[in-house]
JSON list of C-alpha atoms in Angstrom, two decimals:
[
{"chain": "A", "resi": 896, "resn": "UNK", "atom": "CA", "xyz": [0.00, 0.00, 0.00]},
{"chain": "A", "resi": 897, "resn": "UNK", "atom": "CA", "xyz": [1.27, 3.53, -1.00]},
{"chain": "A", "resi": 898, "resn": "UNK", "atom": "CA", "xyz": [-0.51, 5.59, 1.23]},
{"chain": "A", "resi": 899, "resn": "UNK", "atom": "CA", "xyz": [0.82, 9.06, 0.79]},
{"chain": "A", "resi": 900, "resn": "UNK", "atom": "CA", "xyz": [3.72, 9.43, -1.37]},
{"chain": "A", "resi": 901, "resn": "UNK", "atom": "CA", "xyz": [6.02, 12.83, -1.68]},
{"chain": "A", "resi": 902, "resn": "UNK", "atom": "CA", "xyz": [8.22, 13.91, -3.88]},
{"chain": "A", "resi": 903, "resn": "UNK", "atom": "CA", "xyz": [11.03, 15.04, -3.72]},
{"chain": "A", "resi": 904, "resn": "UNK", "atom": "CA", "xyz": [12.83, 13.90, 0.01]},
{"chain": "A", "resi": 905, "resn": "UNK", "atom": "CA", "xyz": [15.55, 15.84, 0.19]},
{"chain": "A", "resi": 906, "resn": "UNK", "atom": "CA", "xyz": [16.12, 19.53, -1.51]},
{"chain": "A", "resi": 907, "resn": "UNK", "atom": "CA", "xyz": [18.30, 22.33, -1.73]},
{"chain": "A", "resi": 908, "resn": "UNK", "atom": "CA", "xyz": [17.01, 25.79, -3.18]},
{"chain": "A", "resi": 909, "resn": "UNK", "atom": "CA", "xyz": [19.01, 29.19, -3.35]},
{"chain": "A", "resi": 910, "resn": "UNK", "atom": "CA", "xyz": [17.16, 32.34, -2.05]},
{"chain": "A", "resi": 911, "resn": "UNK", "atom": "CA", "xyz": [14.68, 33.07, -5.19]},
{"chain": "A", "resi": 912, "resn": "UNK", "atom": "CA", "xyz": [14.66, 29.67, -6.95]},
{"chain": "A", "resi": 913, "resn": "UNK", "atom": "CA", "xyz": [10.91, 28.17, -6.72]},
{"chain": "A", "resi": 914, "resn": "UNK", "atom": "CA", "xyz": [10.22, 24.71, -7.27]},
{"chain": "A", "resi": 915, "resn": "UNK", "atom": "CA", "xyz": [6.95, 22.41, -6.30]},
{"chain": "A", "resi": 916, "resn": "UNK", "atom": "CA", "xyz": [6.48, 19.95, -3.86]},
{"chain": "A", "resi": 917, "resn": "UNK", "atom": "CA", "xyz": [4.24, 16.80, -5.03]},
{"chain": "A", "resi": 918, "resn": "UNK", "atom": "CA", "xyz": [1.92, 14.87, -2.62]},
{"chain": "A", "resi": 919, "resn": "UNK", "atom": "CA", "xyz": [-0.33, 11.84, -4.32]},
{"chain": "A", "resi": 920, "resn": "UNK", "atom": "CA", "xyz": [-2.52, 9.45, -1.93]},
{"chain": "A", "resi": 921, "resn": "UNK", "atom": "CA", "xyz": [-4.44, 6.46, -3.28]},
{"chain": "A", "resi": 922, "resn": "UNK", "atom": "CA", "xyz": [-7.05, 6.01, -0.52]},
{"chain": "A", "resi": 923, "resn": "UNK", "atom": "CA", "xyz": [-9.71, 8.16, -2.66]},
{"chain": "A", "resi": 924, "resn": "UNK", "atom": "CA", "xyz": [-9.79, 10.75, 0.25]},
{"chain": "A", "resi": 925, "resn": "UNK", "atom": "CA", "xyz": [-11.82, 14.44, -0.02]},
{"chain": "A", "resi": 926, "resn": "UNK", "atom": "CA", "xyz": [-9.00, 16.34, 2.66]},
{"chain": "A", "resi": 927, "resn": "UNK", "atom": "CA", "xyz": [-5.37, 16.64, 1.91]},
{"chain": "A", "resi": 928, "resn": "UNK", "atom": "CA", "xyz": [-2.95, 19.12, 3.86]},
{"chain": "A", "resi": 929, "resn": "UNK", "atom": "CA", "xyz": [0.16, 20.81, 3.75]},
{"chain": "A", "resi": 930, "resn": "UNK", "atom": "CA", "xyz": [2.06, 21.04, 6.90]},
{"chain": "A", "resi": 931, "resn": "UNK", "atom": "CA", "xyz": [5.45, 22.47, 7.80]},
{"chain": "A", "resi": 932, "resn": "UNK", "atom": "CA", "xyz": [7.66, 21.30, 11.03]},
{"chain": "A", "resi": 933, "resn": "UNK", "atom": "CA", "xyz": [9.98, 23.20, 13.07]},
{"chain": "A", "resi": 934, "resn": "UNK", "atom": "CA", "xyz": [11.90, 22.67, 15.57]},
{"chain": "A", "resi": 935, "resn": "UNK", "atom": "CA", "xyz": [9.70, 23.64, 19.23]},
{"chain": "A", "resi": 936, "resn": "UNK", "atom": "CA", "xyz": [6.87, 24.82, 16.25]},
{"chain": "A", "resi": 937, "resn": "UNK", "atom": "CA", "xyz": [5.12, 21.18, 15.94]},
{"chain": "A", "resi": 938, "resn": "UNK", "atom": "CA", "xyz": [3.16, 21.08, 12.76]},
{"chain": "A", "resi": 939, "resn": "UNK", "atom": "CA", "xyz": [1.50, 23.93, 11.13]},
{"chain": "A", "resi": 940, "resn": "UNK", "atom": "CA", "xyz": [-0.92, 23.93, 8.49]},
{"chain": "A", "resi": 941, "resn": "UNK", "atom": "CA", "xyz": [0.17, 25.91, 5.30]},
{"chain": "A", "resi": 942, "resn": "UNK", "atom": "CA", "xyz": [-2.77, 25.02, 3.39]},
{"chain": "A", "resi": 943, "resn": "UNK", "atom": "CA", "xyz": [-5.37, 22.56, 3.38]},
{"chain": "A", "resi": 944, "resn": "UNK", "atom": "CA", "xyz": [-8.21, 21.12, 0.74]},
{"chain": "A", "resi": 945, "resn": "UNK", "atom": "CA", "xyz": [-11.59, 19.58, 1.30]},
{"chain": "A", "resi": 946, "resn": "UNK", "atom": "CA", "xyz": [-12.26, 18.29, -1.78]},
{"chain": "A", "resi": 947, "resn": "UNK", "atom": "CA", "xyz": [-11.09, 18.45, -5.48]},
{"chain": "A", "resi": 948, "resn": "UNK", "atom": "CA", "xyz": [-10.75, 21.96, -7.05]},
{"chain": "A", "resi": 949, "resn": "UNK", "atom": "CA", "xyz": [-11.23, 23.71, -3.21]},
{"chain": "A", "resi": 950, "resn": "UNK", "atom": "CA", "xyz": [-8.48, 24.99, -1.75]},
{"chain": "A", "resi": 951, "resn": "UNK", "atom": "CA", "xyz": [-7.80, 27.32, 1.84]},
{"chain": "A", "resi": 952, "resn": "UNK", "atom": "CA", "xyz": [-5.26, 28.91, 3.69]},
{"chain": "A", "resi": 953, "resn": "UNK", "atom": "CA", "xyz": [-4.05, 27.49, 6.96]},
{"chain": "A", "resi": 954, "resn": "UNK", "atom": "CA", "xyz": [-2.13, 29.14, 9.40]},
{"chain": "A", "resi": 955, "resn": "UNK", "atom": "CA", "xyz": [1.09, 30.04, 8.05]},
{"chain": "A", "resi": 956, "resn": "UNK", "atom": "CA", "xyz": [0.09, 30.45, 3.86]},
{"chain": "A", "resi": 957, "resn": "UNK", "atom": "CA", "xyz": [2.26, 33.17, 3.01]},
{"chain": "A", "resi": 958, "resn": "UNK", "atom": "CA", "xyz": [4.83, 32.24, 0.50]},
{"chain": "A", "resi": 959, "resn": "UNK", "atom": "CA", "xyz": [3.08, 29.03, -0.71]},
{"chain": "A", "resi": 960, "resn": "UNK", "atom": "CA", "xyz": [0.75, 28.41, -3.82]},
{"chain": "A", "resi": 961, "resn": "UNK", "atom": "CA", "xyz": [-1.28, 25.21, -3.71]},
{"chain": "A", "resi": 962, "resn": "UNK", "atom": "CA", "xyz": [-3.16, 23.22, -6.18]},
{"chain": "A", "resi": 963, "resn": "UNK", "atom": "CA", "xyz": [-5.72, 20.23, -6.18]},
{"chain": "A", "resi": 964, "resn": "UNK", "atom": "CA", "xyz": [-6.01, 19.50, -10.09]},
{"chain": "A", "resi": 965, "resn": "UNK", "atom": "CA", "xyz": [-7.66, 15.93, -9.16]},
{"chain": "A", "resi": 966, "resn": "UNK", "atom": "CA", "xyz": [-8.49, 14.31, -6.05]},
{"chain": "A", "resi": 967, "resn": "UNK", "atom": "CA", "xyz": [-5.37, 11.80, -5.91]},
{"chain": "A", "resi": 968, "resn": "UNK", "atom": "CA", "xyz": [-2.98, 15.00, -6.44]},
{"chain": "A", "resi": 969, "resn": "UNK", "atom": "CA", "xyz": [-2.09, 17.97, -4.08]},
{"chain": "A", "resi": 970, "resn": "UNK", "atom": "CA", "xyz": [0.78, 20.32, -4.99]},
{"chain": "A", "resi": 971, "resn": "UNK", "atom": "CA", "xyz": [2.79, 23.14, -2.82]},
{"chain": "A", "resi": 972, "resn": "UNK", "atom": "CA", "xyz": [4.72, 25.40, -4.97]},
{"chain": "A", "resi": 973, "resn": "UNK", "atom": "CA", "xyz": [7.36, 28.05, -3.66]},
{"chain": "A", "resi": 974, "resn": "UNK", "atom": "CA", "xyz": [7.37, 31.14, -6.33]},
{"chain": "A", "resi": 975, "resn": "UNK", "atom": "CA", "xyz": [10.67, 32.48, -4.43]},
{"chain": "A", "resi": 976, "resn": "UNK", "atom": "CA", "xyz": [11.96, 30.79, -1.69]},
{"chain": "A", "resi": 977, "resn": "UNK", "atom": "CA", "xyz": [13.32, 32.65, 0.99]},
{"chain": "A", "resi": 978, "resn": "UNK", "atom": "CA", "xyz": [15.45, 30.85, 3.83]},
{"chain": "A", "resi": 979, "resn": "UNK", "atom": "CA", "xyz": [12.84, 31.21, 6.58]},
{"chain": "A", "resi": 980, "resn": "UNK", "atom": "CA", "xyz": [11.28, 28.29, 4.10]},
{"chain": "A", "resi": 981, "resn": "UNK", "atom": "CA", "xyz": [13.87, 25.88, 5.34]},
{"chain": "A", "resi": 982, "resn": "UNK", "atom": "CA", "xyz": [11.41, 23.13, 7.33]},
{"chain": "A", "resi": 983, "resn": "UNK", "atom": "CA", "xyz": [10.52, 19.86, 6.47]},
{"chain": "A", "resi": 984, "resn": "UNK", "atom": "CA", "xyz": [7.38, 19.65, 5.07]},
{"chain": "A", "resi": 985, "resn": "UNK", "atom": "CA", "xyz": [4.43, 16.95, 4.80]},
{"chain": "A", "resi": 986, "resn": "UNK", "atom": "CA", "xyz": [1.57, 16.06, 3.05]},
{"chain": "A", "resi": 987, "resn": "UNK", "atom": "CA", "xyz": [-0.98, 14.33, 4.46]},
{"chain": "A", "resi": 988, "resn": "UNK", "atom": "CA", "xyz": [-4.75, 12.82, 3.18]},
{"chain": "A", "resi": 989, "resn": "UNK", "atom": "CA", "xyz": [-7.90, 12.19, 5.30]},
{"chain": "A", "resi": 990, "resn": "UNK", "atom": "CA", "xyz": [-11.12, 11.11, 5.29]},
{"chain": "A", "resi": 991, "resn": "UNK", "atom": "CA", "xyz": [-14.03, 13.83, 5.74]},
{"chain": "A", "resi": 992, "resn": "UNK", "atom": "CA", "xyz": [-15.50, 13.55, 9.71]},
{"chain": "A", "resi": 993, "resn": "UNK", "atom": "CA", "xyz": [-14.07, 15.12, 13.41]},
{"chain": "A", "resi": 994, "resn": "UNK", "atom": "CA", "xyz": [-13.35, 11.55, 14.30]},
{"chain": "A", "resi": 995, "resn": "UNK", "atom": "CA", "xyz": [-11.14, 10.16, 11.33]},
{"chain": "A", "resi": 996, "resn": "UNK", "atom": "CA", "xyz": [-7.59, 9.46, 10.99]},
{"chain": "A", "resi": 997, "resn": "UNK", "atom": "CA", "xyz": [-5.10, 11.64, 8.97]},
{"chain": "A", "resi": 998, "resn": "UNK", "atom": "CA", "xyz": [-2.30, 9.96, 6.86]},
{"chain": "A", "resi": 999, "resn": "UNK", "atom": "CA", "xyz": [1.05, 11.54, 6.36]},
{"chain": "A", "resi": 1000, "resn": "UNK", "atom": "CA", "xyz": [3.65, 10.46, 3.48]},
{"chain": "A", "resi": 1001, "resn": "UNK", "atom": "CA", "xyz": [7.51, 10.80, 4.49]},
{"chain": "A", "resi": 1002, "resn": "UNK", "atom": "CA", "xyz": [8.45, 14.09, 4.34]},
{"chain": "A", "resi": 1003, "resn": "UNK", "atom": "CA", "xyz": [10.26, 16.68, 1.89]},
{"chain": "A", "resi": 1004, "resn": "UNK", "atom": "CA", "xyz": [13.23, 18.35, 3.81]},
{"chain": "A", "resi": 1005, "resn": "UNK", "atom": "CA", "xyz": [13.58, 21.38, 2.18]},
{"chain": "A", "resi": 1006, "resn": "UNK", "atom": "CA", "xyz": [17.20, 23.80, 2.82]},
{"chain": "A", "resi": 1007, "resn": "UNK", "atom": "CA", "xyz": [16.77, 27.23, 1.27]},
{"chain": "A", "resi": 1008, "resn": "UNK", "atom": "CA", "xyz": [20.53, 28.61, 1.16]},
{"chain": "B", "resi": 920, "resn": "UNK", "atom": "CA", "xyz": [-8.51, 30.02, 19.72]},
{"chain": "B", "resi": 921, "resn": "UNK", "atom": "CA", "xyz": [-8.04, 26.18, 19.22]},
{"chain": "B", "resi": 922, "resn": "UNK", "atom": "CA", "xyz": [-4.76, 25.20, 20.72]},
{"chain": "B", "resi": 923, "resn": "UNK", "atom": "CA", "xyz": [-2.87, 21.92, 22.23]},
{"chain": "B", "resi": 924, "resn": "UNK", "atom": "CA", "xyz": [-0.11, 22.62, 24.46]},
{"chain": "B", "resi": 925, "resn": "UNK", "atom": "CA", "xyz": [2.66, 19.43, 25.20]},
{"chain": "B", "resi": 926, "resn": "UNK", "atom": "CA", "xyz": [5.07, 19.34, 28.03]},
{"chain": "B", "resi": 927, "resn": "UNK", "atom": "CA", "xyz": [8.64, 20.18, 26.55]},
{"chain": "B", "resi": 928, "resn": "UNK", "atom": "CA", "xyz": [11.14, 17.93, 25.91]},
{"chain": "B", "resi": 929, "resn": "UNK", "atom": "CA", "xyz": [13.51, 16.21, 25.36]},
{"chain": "B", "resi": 930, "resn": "UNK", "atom": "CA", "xyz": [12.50, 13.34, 27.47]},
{"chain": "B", "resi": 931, "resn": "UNK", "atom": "CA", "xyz": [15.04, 10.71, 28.38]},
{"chain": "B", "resi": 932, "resn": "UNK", "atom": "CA", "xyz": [14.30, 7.53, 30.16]},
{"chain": "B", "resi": 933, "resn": "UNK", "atom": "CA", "xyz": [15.79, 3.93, 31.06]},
{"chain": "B", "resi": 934, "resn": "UNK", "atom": "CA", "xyz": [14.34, 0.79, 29.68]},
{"chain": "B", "resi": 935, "resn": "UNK", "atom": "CA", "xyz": [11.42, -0.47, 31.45]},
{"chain": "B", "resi": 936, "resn": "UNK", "atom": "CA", "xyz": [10.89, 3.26, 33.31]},
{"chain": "B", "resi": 937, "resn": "UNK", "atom": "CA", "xyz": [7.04, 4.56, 33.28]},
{"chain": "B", "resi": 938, "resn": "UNK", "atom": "CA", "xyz": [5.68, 7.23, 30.58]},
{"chain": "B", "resi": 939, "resn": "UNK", "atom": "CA", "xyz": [4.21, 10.22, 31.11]},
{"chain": "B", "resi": 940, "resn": "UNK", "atom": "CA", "xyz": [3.41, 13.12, 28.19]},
{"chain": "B", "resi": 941, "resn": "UNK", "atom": "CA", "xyz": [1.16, 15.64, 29.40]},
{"chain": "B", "resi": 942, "resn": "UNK", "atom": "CA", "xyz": [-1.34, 17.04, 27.01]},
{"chain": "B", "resi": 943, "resn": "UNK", "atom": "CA", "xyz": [-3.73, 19.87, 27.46]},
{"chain": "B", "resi": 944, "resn": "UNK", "atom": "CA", "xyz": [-6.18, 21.46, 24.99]},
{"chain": "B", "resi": 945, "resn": "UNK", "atom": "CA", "xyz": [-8.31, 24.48, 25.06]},
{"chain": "B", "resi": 946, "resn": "UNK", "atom": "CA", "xyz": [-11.40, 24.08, 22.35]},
{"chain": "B", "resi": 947, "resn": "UNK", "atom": "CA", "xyz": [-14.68, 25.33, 21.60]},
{"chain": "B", "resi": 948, "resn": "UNK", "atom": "CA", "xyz": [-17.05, 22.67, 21.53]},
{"chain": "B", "resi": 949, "resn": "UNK", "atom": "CA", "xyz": [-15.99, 18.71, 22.01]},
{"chain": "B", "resi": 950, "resn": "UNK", "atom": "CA", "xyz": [-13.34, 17.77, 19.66]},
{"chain": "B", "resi": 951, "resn": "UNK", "atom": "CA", "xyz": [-11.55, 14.18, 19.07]},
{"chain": "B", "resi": 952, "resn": "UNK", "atom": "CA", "xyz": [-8.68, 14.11, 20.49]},
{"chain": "B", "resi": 953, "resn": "UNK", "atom": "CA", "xyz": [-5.14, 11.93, 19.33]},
{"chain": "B", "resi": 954, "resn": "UNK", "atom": "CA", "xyz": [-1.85, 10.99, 20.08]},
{"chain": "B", "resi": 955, "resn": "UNK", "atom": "CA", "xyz": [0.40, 10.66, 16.81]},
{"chain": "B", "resi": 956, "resn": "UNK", "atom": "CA", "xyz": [4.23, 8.92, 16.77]},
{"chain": "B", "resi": 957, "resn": "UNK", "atom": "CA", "xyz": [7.21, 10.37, 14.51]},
{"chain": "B", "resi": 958, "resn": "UNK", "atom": "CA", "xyz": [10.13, 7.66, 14.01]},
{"chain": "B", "resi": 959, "resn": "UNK", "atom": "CA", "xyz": [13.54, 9.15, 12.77]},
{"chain": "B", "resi": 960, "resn": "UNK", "atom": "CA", "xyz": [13.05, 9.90, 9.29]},
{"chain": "B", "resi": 961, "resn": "UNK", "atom": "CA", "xyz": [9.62, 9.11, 8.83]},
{"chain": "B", "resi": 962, "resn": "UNK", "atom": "CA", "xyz": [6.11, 11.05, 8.53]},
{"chain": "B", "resi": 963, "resn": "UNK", "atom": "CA", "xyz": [3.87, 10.76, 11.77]},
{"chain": "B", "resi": 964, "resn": "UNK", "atom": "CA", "xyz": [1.66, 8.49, 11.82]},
{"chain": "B", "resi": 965, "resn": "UNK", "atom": "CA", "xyz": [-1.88, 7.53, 14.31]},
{"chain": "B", "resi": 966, "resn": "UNK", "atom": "CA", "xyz": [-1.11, 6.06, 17.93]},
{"chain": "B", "resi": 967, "resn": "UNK", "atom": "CA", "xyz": [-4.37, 6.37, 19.72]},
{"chain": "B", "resi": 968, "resn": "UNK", "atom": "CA", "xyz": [-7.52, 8.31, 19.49]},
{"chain": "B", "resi": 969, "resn": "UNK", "atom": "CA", "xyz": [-10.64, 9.00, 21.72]},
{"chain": "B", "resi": 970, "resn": "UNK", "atom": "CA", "xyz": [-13.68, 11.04, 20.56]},
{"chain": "B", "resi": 971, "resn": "UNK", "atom": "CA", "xyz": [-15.78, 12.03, 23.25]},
{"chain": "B", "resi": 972, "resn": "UNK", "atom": "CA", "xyz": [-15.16, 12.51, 27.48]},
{"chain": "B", "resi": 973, "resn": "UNK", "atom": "CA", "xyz": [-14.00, 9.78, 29.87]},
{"chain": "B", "resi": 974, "resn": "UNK", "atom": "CA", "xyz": [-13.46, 7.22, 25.92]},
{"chain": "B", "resi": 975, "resn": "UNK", "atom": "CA", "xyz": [-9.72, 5.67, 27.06]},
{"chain": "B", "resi": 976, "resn": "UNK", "atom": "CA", "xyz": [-7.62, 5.23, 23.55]},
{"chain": "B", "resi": 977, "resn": "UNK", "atom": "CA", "xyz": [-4.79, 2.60, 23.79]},
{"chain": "B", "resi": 978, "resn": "UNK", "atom": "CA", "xyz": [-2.46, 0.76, 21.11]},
{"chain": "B", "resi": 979, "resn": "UNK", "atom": "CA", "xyz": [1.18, -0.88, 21.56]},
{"chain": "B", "resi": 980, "resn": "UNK", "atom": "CA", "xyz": [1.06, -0.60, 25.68]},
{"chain": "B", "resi": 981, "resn": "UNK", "atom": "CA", "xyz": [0.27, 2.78, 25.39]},
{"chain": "B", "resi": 982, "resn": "UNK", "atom": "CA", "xyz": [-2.67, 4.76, 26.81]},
{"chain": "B", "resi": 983, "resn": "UNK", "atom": "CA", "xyz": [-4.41, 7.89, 27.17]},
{"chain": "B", "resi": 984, "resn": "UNK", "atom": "CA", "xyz": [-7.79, 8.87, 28.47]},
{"chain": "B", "resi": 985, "resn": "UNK", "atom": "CA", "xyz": [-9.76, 11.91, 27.35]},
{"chain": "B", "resi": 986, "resn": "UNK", "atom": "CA", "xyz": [-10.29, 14.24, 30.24]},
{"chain": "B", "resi": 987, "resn": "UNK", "atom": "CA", "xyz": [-13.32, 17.08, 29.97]},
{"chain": "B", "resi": 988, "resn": "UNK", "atom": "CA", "xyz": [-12.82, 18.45, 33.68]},
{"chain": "B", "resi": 989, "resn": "UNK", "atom": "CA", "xyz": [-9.24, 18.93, 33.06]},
{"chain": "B", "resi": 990, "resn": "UNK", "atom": "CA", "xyz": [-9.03, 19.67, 29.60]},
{"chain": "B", "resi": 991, "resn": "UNK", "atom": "CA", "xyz": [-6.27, 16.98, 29.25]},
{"chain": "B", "resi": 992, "resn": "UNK", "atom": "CA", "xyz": [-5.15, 13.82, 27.10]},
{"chain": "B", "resi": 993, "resn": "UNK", "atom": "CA", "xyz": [-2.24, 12.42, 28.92]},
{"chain": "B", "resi": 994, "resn": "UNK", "atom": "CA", "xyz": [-0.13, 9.99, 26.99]},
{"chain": "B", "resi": 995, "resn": "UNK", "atom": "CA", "xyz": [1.79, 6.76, 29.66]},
{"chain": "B", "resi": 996, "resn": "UNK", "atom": "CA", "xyz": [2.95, 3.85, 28.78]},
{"chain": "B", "resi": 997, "resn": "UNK", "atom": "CA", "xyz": [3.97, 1.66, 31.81]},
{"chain": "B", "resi": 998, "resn": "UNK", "atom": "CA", "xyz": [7.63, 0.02, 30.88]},
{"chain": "B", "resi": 999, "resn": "UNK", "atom": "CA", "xyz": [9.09, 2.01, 27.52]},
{"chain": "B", "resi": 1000, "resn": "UNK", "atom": "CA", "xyz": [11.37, 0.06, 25.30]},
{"chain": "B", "resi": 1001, "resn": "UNK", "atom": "CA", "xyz": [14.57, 1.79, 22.63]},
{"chain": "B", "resi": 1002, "resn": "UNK", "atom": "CA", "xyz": [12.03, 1.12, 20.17]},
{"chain": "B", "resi": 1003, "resn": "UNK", "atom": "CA", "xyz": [9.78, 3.34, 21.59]},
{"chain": "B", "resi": 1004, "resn": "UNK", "atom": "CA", "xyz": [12.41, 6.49, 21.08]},
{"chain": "B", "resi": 1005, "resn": "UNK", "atom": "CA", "xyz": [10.27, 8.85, 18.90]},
{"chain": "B", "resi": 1006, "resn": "UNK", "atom": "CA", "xyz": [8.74, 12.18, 19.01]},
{"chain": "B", "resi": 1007, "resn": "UNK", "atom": "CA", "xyz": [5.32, 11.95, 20.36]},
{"chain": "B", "resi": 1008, "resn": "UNK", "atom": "CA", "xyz": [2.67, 14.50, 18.96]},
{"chain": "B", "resi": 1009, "resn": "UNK", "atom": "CA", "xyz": [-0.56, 15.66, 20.64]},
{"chain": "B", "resi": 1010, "resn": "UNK", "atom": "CA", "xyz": [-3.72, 16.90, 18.61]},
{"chain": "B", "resi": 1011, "resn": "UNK", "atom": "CA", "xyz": [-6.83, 17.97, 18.24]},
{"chain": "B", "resi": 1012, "resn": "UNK", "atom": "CA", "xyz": [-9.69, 18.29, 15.76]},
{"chain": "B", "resi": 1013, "resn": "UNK", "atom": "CA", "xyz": [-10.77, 22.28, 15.43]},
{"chain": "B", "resi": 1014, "resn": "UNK", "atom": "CA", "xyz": [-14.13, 22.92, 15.83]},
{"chain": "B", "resi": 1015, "resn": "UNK", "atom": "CA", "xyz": [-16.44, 22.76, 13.23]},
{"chain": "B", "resi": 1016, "resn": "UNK", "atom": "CA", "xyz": [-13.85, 22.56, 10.33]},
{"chain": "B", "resi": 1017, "resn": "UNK", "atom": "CA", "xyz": [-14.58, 18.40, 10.19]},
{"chain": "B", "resi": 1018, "resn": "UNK", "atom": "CA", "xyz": [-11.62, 16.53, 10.88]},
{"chain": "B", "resi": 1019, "resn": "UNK", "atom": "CA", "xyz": [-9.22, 19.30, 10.58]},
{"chain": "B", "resi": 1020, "resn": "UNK", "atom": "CA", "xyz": [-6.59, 18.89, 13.49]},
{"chain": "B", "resi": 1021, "resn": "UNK", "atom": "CA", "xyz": [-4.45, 21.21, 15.58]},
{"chain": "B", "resi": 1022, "resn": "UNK", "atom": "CA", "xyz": [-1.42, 19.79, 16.82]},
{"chain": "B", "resi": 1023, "resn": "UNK", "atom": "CA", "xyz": [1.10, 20.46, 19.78]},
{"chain": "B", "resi": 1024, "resn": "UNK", "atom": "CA", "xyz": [4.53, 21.04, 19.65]},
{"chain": "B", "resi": 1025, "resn": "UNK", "atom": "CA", "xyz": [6.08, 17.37, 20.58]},
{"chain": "B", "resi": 1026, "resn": "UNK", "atom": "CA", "xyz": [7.83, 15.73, 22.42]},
{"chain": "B", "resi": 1027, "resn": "UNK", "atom": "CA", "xyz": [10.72, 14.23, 21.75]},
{"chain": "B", "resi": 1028, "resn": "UNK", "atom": "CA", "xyz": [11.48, 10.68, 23.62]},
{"chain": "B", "resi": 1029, "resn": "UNK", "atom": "CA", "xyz": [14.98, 8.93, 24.23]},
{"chain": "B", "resi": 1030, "resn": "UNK", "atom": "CA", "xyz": [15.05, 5.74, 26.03]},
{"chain": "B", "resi": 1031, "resn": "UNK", "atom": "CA", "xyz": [18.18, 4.46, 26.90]},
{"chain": "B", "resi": 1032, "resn": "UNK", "atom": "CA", "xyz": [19.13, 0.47, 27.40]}
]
């Protein structure tokens, strides 16, 4: 079982370079999420999307574009990365309702230089 | 606001020593509350759950009971093992946004042999 797959798991950027962040799940879930983690910061939520073609901001959105083209796909592009975007980011996928459980792929660890 | 506050770490213990990670929430409303595990390298995945007062979660000798009174969701375990070493992450669904979850800060563990 895939689960949540990212791509890619390790980058390196220069200040102004952009470059886009792939997330696919095969569960056939509505919600998928972008999160960032910091050290002492836990996760936060860069963007999130309930179903296909909807799209919101989380908490910390600035700097980030997002797309859901289908409902398998969820992208997080940086137009100009800046070095406060170093962080390791995930993607994760869950079913609609309060009670169910969210799925993460592995991580992108992302170094902005 | 939503928020989920987790005592700091990191936490070191001995083989066989007893777990505790405090949790505390503040929320509007009654959310589900969960308990998610980070290996090194790898995206977080679901340890326990409870979704409503007094509901006790538990998987893999771990445990945690959903407290209303005192706002809590302490994680224990009762004789940690290496394998156990991870960083431990609170978190919370945010009201009326479905299953859209809030999550603490972590807490890193480090058991020693």
């Amino acid at each position: 079982n895939a689960g949540v797959t990212q791509t890619p798991k390790f980058q390196v950027l220069k200040t102004g370079q952009s470059m886009t962040l792939q997330c696919a799940q095969d569960m056939n879930h509505n919600s998928m999420y972008w999160y960032r983690q910091d050290p002492g910061m836990g996760l936060r939520l860069i963007y999130y999307s309930a179903s296909e073609g909807t799209t919101d901001k989380g908490e910390v959105p600035n700097g980030y574009n997002v797309s859901r083209l289908n409902k398998r796909e969820f992208s997080l592009r940086l137009e100009s990365a800046a070095p406060s975007q170093t962080s390791v980011y995930f993607c994760a996928s869950q079913e609609t309702g309060r009670n169910t459980e969210a799925f993460f792929g592995q991580g992108t660890r992302l170094t902005v230089v | 606001g939503d928020s989920v506050t987790q005592m700091e770490g990191p936490v070191t213990l001995s083989e066989e020593a007893f777990l505790t990670i405090n949790c505390t929430y503040t929320a509007t409303g009654y959310p589900s509350l969960f308990w998610y595990v980070q290996y090194p390298g790898e995206g977080l995945q679901l340890l326990l759950k409870a979704t409503k007062a007094d509901d006790k979660g538990s998987n893999k000798g771990f445990e945690a009971t959903y407290r209303k009174e005192t706002t809590s969701f302490h994680l224990e375990k009762g004789s940690v093992q290496v394998s156990d070493s991870a960083v431990y992450f609170c978190a919370s669904t945010i009201y009326n946004q479905g299953g859209k979850l809030i999550f603490g800060q972590g807490t890193e563990l480090s058991v020693k042999p």
